[in-house]
PDB file of C-alpha atoms in Angstrom:
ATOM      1  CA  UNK Q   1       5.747-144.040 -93.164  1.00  0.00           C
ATOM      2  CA  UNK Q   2       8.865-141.848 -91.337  1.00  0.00           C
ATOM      3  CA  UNK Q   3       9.530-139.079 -94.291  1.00  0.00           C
ATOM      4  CA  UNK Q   4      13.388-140.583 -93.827  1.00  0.00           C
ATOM      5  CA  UNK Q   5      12.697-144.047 -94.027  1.00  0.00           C
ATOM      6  CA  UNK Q   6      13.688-146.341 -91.057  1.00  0.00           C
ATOM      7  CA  UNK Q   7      16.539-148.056 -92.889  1.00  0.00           C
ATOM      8  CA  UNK Q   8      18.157-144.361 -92.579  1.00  0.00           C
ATOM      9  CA  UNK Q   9      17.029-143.641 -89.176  1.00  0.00           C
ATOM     10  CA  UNK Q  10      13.822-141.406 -87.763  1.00  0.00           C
ATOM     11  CA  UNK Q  11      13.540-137.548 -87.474  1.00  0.00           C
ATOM     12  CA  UNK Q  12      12.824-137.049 -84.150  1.00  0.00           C
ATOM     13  CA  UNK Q  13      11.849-133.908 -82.642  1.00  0.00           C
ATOM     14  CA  UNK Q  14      13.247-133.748 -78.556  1.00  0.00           C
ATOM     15  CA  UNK Q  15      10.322-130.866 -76.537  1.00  0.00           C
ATOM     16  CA  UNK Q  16      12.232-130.581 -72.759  1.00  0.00           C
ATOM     17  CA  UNK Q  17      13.189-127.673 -70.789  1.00  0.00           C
ATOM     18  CA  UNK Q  18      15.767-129.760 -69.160  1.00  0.00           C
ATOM     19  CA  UNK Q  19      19.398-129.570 -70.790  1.00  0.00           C
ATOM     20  CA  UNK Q  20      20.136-133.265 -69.424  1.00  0.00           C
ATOM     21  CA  UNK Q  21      17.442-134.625 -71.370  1.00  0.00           C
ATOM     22  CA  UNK Q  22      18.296-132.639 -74.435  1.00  0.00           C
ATOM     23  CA  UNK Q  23      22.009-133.809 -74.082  1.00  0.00           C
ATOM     24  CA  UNK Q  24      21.538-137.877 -72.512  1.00  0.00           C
ATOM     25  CA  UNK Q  25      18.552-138.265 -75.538  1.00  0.00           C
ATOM     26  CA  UNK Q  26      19.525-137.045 -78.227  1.00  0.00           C
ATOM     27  CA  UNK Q  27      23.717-139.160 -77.750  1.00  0.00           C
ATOM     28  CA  UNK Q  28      21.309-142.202 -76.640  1.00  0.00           C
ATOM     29  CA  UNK Q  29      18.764-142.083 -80.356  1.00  0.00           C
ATOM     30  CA  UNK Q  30      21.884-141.567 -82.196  1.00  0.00           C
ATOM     31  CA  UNK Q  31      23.611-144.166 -80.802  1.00  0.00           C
ATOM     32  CA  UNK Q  32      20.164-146.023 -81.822  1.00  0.00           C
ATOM     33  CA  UNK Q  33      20.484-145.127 -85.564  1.00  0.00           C
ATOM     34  CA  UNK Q  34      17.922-141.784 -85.018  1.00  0.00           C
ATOM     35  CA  UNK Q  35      18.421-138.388 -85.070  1.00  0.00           C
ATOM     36  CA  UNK Q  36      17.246-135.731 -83.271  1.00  0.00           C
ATOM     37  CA  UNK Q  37      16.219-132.667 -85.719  1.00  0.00           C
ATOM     38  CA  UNK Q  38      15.630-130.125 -83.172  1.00  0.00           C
ATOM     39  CA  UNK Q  39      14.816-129.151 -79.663  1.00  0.00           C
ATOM     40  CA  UNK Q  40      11.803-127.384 -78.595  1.00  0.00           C
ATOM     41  CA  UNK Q  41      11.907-125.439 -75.619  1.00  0.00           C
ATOM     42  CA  UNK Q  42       8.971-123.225 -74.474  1.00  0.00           C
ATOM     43  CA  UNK Q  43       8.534-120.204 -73.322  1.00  0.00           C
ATOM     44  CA  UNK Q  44       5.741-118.690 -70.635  1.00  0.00           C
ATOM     45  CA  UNK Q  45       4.035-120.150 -67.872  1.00  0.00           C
ATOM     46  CA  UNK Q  46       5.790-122.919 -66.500  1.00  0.00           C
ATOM     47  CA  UNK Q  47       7.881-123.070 -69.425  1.00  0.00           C
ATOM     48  CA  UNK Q  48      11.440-121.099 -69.348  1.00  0.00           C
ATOM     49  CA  UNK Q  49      11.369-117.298 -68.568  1.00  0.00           C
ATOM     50  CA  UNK Q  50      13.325-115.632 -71.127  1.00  0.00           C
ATOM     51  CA  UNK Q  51      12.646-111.582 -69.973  1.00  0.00           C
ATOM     52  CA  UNK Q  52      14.631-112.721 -66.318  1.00  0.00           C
ATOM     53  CA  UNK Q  53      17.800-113.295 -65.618  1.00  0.00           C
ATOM     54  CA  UNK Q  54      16.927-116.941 -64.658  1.00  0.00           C
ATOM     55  CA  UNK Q  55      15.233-117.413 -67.399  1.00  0.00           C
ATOM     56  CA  UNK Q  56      18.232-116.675 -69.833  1.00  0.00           C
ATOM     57  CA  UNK Q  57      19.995-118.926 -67.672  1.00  0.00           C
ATOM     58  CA  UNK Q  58      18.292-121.835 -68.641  1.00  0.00           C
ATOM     59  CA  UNK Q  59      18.151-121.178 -71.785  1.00  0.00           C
ATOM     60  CA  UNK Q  60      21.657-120.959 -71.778  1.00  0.00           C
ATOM     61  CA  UNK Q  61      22.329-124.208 -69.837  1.00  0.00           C
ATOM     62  CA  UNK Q  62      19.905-125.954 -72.895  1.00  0.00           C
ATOM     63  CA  UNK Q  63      21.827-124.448 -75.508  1.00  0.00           C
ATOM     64  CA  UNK Q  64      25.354-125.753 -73.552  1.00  0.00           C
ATOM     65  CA  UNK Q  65      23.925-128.873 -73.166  1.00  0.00           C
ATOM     66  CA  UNK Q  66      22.798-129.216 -76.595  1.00  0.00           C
ATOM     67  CA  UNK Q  67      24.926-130.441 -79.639  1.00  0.00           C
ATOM     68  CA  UNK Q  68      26.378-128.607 -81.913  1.00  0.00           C
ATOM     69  CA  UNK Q  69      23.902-129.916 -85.477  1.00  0.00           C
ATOM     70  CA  UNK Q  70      20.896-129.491 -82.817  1.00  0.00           C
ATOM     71  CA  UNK Q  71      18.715-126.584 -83.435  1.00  0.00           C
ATOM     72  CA  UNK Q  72      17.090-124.846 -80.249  1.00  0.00           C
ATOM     73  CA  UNK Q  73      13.517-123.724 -81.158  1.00  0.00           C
ATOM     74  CA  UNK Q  74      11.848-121.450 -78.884  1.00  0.00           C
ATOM     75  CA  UNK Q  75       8.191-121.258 -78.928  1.00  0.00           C
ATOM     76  CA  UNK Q  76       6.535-118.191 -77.610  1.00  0.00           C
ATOM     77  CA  UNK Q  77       3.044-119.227 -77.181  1.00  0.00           C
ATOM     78  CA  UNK Q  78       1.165-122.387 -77.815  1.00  0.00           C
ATOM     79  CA  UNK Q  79      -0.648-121.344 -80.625  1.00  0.00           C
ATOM     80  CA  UNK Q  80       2.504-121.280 -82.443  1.00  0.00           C
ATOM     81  CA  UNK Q  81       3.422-125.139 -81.351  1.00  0.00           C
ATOM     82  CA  UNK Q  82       1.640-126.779 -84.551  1.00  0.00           C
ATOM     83  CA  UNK Q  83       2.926-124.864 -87.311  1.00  0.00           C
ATOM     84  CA  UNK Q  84       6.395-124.812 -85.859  1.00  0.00           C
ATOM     85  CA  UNK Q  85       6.724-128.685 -85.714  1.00  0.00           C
ATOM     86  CA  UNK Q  86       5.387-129.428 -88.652  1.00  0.00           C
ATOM     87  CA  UNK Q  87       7.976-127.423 -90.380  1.00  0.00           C
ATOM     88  CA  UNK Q  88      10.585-129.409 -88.898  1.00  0.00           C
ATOM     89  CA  UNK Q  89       8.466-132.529 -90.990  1.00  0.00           C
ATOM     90  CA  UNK Q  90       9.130-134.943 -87.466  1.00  0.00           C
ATOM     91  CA  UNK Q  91       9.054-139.122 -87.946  1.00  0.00           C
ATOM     92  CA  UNK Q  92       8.446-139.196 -84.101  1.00  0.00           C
ATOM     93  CA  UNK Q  93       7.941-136.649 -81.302  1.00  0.00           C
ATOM     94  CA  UNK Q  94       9.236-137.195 -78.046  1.00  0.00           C
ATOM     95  CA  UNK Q  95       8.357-134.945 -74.477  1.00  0.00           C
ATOM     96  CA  UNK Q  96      10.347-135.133 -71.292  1.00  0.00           C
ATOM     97  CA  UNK Q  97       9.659-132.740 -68.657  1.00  0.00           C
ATOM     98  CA  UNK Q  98       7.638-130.767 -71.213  1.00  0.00           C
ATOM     99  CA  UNK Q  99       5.259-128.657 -69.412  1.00  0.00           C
ATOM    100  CA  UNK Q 100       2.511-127.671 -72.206  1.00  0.00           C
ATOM    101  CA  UNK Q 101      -0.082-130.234 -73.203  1.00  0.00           C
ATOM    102  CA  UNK Q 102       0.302-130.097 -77.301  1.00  0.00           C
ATOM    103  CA  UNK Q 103      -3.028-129.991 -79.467  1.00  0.00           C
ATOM    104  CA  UNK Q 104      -4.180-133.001 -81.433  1.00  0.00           C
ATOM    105  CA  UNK Q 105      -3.204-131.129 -84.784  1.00  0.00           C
ATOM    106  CA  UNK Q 106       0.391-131.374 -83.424  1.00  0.00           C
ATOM    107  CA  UNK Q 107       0.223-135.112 -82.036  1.00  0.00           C
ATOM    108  CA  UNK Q 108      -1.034-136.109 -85.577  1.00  0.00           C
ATOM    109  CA  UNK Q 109       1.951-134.606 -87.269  1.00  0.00           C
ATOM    110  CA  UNK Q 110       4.655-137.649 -86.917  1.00  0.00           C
ATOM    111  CA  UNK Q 111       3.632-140.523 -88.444  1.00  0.00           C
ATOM    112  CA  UNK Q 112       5.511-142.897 -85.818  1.00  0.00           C
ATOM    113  CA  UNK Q 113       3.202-140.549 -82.881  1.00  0.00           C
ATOM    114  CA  UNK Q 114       4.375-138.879 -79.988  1.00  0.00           C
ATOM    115  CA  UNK Q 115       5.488-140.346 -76.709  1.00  0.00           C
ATOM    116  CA  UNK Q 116       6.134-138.609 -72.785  1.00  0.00           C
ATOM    117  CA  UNK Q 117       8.638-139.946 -70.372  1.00  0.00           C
ATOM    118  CA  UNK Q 118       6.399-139.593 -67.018  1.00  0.00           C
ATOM    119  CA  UNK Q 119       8.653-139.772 -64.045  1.00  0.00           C
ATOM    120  CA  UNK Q 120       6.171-141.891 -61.952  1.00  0.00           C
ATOM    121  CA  UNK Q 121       4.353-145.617 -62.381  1.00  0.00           C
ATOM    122  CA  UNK Q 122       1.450-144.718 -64.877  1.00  0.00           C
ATOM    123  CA  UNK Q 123      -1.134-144.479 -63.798  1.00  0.00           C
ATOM    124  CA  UNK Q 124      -0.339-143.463 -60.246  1.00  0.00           C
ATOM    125  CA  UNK Q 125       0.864-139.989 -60.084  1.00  0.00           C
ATOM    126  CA  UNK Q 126      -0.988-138.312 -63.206  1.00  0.00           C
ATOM    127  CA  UNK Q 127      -0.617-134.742 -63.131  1.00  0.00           C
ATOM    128  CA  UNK Q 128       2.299-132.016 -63.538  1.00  0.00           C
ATOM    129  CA  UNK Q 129       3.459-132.654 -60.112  1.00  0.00           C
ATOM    130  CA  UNK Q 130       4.773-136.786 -59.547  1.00  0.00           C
ATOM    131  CA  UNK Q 131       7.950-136.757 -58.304  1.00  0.00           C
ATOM    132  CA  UNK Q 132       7.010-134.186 -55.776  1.00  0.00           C
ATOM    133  CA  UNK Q 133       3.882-135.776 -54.794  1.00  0.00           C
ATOM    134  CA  UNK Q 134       6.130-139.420 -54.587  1.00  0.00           C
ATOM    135  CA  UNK Q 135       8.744-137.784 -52.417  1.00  0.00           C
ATOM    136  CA  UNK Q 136       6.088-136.256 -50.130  1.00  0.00           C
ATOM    137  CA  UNK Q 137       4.680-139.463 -49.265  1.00  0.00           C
ATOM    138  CA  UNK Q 138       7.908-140.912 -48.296  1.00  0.00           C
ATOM    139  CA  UNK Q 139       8.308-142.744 -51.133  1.00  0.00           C
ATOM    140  CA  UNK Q 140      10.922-145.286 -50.985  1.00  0.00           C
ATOM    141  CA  UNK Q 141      11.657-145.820 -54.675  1.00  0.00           C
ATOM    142  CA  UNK Q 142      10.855-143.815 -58.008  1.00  0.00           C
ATOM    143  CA  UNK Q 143       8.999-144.537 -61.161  1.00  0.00           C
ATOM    144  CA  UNK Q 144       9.328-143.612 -64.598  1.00  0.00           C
ATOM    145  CA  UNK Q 145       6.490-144.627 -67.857  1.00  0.00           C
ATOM    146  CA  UNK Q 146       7.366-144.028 -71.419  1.00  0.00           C
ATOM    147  CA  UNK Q 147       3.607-144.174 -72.756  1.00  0.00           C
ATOM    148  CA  UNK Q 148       1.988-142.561 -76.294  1.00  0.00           C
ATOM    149  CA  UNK Q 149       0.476-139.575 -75.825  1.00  0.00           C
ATOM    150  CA  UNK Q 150      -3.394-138.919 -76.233  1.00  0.00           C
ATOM    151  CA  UNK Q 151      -5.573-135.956 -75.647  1.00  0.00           C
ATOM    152  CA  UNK Q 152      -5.549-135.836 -72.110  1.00  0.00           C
ATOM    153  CA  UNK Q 153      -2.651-135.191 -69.653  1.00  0.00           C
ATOM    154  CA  UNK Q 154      -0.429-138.900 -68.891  1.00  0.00           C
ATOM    155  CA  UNK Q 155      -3.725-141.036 -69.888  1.00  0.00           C
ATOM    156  CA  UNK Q 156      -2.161-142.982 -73.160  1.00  0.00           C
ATOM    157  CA  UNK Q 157      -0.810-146.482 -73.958  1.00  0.00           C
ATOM    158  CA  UNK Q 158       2.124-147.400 -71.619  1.00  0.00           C
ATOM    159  CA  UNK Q 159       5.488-148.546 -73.788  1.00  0.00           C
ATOM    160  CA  UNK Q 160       7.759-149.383 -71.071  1.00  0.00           C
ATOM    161  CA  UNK Q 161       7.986-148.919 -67.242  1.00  0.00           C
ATOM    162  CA  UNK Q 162      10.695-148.916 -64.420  1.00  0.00           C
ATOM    163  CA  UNK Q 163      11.574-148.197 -61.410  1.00  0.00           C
ATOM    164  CA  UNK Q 164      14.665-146.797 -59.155  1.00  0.00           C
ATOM    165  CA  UNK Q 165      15.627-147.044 -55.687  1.00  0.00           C
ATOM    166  CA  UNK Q 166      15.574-143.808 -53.632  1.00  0.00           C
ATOM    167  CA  UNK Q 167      17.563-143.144 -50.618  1.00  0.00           C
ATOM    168  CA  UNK Q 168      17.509-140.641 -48.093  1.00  0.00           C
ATOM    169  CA  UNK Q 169      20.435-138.743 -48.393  1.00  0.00           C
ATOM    170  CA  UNK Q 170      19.693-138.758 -52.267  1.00  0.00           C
ATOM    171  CA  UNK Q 171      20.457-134.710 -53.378  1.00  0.00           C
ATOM    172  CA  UNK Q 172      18.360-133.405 -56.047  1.00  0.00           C
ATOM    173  CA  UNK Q 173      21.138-133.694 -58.882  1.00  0.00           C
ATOM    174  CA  UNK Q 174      21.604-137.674 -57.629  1.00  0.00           C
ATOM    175  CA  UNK Q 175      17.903-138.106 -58.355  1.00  0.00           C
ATOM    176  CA  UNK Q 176      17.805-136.640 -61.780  1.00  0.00           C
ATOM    177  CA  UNK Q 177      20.879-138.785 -62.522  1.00  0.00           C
ATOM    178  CA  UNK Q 178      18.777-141.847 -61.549  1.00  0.00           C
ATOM    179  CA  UNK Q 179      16.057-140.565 -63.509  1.00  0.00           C
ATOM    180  CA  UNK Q 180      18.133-139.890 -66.546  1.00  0.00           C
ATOM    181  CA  UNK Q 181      19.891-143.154 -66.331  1.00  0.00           C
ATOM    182  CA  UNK Q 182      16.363-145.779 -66.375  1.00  0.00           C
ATOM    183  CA  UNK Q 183      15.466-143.757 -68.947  1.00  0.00           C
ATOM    184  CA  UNK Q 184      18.666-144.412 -71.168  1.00  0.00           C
ATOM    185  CA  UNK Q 185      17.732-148.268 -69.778  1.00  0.00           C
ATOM    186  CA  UNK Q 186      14.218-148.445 -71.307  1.00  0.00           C
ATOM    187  CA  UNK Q 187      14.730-146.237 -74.199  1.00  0.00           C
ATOM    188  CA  UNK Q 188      15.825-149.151 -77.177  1.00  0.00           C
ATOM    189  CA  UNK Q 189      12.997-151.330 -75.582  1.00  0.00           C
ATOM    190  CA  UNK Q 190      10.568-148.649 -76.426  1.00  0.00           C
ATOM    191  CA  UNK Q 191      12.106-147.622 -79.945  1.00  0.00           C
ATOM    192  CA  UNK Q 192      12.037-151.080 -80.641  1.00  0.00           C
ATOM    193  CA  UNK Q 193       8.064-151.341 -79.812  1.00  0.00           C
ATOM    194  CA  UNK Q 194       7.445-147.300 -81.782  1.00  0.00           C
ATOM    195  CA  UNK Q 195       9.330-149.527 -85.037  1.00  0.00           C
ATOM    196  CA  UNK Q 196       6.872-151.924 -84.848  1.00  0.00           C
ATOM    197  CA  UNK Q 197       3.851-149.866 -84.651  1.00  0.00           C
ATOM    198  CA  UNK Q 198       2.860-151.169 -81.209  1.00  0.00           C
ATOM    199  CA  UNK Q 199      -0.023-149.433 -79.671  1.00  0.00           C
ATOM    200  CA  UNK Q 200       0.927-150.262 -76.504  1.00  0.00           C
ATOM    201  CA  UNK Q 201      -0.867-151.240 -73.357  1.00  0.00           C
ATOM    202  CA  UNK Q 202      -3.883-149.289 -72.107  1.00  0.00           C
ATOM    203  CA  UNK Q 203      -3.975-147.932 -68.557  1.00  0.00           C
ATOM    204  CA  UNK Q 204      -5.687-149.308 -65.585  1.00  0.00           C
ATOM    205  CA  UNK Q 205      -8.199-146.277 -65.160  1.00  0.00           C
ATOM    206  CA  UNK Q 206      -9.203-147.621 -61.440  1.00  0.00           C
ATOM    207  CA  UNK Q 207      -5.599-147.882 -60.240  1.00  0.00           C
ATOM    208  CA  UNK Q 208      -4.945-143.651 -61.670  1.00  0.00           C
ATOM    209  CA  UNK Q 209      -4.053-141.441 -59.249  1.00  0.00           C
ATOM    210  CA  UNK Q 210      -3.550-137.462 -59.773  1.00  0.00           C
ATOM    211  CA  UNK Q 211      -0.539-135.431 -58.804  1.00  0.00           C
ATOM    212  CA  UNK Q 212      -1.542-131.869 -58.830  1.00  0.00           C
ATOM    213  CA  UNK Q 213       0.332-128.824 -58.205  1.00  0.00           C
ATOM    214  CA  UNK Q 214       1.652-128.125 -54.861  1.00  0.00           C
ATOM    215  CA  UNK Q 215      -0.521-125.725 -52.201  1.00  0.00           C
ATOM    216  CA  UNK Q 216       0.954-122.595 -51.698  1.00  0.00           C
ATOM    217  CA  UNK Q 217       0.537-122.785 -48.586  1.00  0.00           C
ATOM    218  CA  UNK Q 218       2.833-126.302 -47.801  1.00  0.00           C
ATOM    219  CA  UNK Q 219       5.940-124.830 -48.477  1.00  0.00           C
ATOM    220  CA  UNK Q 220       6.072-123.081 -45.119  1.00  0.00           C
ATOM    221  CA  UNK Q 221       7.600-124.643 -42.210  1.00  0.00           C
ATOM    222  CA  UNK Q 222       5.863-125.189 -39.065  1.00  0.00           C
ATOM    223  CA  UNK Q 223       8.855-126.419 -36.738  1.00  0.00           C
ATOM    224  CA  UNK Q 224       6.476-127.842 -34.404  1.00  0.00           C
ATOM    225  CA  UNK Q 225       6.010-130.604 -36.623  1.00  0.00           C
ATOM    226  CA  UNK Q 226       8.221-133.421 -36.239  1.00  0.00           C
ATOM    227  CA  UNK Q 227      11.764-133.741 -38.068  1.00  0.00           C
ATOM    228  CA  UNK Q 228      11.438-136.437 -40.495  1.00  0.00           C
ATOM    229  CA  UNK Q 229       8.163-134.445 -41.827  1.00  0.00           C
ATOM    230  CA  UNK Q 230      10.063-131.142 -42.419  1.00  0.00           C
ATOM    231  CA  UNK Q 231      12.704-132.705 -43.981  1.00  0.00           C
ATOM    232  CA  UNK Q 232       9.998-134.430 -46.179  1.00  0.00           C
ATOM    233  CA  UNK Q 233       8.326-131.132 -46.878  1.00  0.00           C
ATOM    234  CA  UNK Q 234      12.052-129.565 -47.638  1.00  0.00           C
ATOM    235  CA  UNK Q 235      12.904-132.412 -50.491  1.00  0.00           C
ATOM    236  CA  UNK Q 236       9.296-132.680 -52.093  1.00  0.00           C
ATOM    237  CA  UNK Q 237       9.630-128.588 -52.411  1.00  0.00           C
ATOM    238  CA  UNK Q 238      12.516-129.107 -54.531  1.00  0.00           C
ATOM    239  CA  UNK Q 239      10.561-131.333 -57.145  1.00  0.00           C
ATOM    240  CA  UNK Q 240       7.425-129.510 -56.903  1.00  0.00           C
ATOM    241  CA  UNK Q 241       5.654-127.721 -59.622  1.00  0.00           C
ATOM    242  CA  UNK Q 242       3.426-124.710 -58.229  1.00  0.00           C
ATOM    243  CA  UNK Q 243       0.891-122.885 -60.427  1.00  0.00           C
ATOM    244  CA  UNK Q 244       2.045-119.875 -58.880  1.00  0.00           C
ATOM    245  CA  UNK Q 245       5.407-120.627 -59.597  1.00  0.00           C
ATOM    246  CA  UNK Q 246       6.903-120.664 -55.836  1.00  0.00           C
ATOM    247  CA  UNK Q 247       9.445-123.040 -55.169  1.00  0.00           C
ATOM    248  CA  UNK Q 248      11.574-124.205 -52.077  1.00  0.00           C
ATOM    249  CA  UNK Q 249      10.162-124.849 -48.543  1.00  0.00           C
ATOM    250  CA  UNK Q 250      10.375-121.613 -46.904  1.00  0.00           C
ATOM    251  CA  UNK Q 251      10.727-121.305 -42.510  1.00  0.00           C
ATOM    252  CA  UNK Q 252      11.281-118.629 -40.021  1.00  0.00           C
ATOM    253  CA  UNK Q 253      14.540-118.792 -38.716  1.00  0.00           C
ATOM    254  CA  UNK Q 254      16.041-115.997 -35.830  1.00  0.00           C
ATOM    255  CA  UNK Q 255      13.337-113.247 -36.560  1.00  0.00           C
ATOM    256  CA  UNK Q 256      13.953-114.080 -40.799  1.00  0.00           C
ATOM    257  CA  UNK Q 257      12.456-115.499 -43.223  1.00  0.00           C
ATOM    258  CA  UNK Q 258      14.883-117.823 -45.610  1.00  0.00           C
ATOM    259  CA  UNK Q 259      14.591-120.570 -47.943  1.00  0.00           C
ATOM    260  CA  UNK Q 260      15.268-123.412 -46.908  1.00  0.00           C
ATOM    261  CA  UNK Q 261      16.599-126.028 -49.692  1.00  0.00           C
ATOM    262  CA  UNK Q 262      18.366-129.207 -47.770  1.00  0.00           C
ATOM    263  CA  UNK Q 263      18.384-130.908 -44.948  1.00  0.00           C
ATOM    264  CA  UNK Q 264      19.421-133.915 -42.944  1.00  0.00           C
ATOM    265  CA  UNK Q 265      18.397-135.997 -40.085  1.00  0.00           C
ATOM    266  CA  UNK Q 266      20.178-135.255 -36.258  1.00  0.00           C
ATOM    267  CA  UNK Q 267      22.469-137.645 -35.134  1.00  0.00           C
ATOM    268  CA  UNK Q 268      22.932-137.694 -31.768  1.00  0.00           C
ATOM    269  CA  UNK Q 269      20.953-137.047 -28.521  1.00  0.00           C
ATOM    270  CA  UNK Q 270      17.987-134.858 -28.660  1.00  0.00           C
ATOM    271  CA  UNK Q 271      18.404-131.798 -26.748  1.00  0.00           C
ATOM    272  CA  UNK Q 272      15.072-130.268 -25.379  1.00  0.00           C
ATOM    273  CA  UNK Q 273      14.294-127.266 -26.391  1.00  0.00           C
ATOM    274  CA  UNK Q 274      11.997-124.807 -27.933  1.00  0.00           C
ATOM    275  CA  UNK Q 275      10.829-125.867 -31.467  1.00  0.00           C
ATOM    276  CA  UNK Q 276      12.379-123.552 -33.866  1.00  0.00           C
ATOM    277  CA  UNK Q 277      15.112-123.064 -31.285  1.00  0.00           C
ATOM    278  CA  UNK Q 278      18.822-122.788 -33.272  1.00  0.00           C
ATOM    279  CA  UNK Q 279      20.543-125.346 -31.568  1.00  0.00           C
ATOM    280  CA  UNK Q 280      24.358-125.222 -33.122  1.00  0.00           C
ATOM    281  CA  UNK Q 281      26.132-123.879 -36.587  1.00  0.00           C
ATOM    282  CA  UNK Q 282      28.652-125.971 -38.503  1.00  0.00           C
ATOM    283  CA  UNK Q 283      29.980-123.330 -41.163  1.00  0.00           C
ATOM    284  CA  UNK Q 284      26.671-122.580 -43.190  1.00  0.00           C
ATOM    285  CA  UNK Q 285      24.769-125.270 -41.537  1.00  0.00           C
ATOM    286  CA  UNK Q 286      22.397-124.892 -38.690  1.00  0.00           C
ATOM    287  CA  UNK Q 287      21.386-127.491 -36.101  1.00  0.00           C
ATOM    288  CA  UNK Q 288      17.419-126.489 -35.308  1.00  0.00           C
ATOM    289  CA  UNK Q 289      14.949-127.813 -33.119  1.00  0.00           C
ATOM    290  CA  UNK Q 290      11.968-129.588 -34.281  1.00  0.00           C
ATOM    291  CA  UNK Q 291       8.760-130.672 -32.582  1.00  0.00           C
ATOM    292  CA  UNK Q 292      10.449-134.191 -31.874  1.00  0.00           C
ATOM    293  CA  UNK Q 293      14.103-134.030 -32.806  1.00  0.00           C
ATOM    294  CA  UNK Q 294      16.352-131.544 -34.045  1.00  0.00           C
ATOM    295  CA  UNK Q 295      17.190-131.411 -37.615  1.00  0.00           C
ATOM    296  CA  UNK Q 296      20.427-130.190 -39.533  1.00  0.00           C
ATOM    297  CA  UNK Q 297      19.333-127.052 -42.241  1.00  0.00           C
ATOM    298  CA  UNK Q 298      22.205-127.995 -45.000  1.00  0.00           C
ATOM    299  CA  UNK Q 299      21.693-125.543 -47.359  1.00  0.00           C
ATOM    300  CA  UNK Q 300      19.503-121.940 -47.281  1.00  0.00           C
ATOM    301  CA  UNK Q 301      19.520-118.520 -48.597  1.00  0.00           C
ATOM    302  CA  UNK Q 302      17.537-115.228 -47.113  1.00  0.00           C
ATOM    303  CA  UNK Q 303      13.973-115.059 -48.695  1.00  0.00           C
ATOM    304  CA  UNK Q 304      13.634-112.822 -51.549  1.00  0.00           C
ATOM    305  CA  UNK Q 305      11.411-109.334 -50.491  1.00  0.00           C
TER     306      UNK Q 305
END
């Protein structure tokens, strides 16, 4: 039974590295009748990068984002996960954007389980990379599974699924809003099914499809290719995990090499000219020629050495 009794509400223990998530869940489980104990935020590969300047960052946006009665926990390595949750004595753990798979000593620890919010249709899109691989292959809408968590990676009992329309123009911070806001939708639904103990329903091995980190190589540009394909390259970049840590699409533009983070479709009459040819500026934003069309570069910064 939850240590706290479920007539007074669950202990739940929030593991993100995203301060929305911290912020949106732990408002939407009190508004529920839970509470969230504590946040767990890691540290290391893939996980925040507290020695860099980016790294404290982060770390400061969770702690902004946070509540004042919510304690941050930082965990340093993973060896540390187990005994550090089971001090906090959780009735329920729950992962969102949570990079490090946690041991089977820690997913025994809550006695209501633990459950992942997977931002794609389970099981399509298994893997630490779905909404990058889904935006790379054009995807016209987005999916999002809250399922129990097992021993493997995005493999347990699906609780509750949905889906959100994507549009083209969508920027990266409208997409995480989307995200954010299905999972507020589907999050009593699947409280509702944790209260009664529901195992929930097993995954269609034959339809699973994996999701794995981006190629190094894909990130760079080739401006032969034709527009609609760099600016699908450009957007999936941005939602991409890499294993070596490399981020946004990269291109050479007038002898430089810069990072190239937005972009949006030409409208108007294509001009003929050399691919990679910079065609006009507006401000910041450059009009440049693609194998087939040219394509507006919204937003970029000069490659770091």
């Amino acid at each position: 039974m939850p240590t706290s009794g479920a007539a007074s509400g669950w202990r739940i223990v929030l593991l993100t590295v995203a301060p929305a998530v911290a912020h949106d869940f732990t408002l939407s489980l009190r508004a529920l009748g839970h509470e969230v104990v504590a946040l767990v935020v890691p540290a290391g590969i893939r996980g925040l990068r507290p020695l860099d300047l980016e790294g404290w960052a982060e770390l400061g946006r969770l702690f902004e984002a946070a509540p004042p009665s919510l304690d941050v926990l930082l965990v340093s390595e993973r060896a540390h996960m187990t005994p550090r949750l089971a001090d906090l004595r959780p009735d329920l753990l729950l992962c969102f954007f949570f990079p490090w798979k946690l041991p089977p000593e820690a997913l025994a620890l809550a006695p209501l389980g633990a459950v992942n919010v997977h931002p794609s249709l389970l099981p399509r899109y298994r893997g630490p990379c779905p909404l990058g691989w889904a935006l790379r292959e054009d995807a016209r809408e987005l999916g999002l599974t809250f399922h129990r968590m097992d021993a493997s990676f995005d493999t347990g009992p699906v609780l509750a699924q949905g889906t959100f329309p994507l549009q083209d123009e969508d920027t990266e911070e409208l997409v995480f809003e989307k995200l954010l806001l299905a999972s507020r939708q589907l999050l009593p639904r699947v409280v509702e099914r944790v209260a009664r103990r529901d195992v929930g329903e097993r995954q269609v091995e034959a339809a699973a499809t994996f999701a794995p980190f981006f190629e190094p190589a894909y990130r760079d540009i080739d401006w032969r290719d034709s527009a609609r394909s760099v600016h699908l390259k450009v957007r999936a970049c941005r939602f991409a995990a890499w294993r070596d840590g490399h981020g946004d699409a990269r291109a050479r533009l007038q002898g430089r090499w810069v990072r190239v983070r937005r972009t949006r479709a030409w409208r108007g009459e294509d001009p003929r000219s050399e691919p990679g040819t910079l065609l006009a500026r507006q401000g910041d934003e450059l009009l440049v020629q693609c194998g087939d069309a040219p394509l507006w570069v919204v937003s970029h910064r000069p490659e770091e050495a």
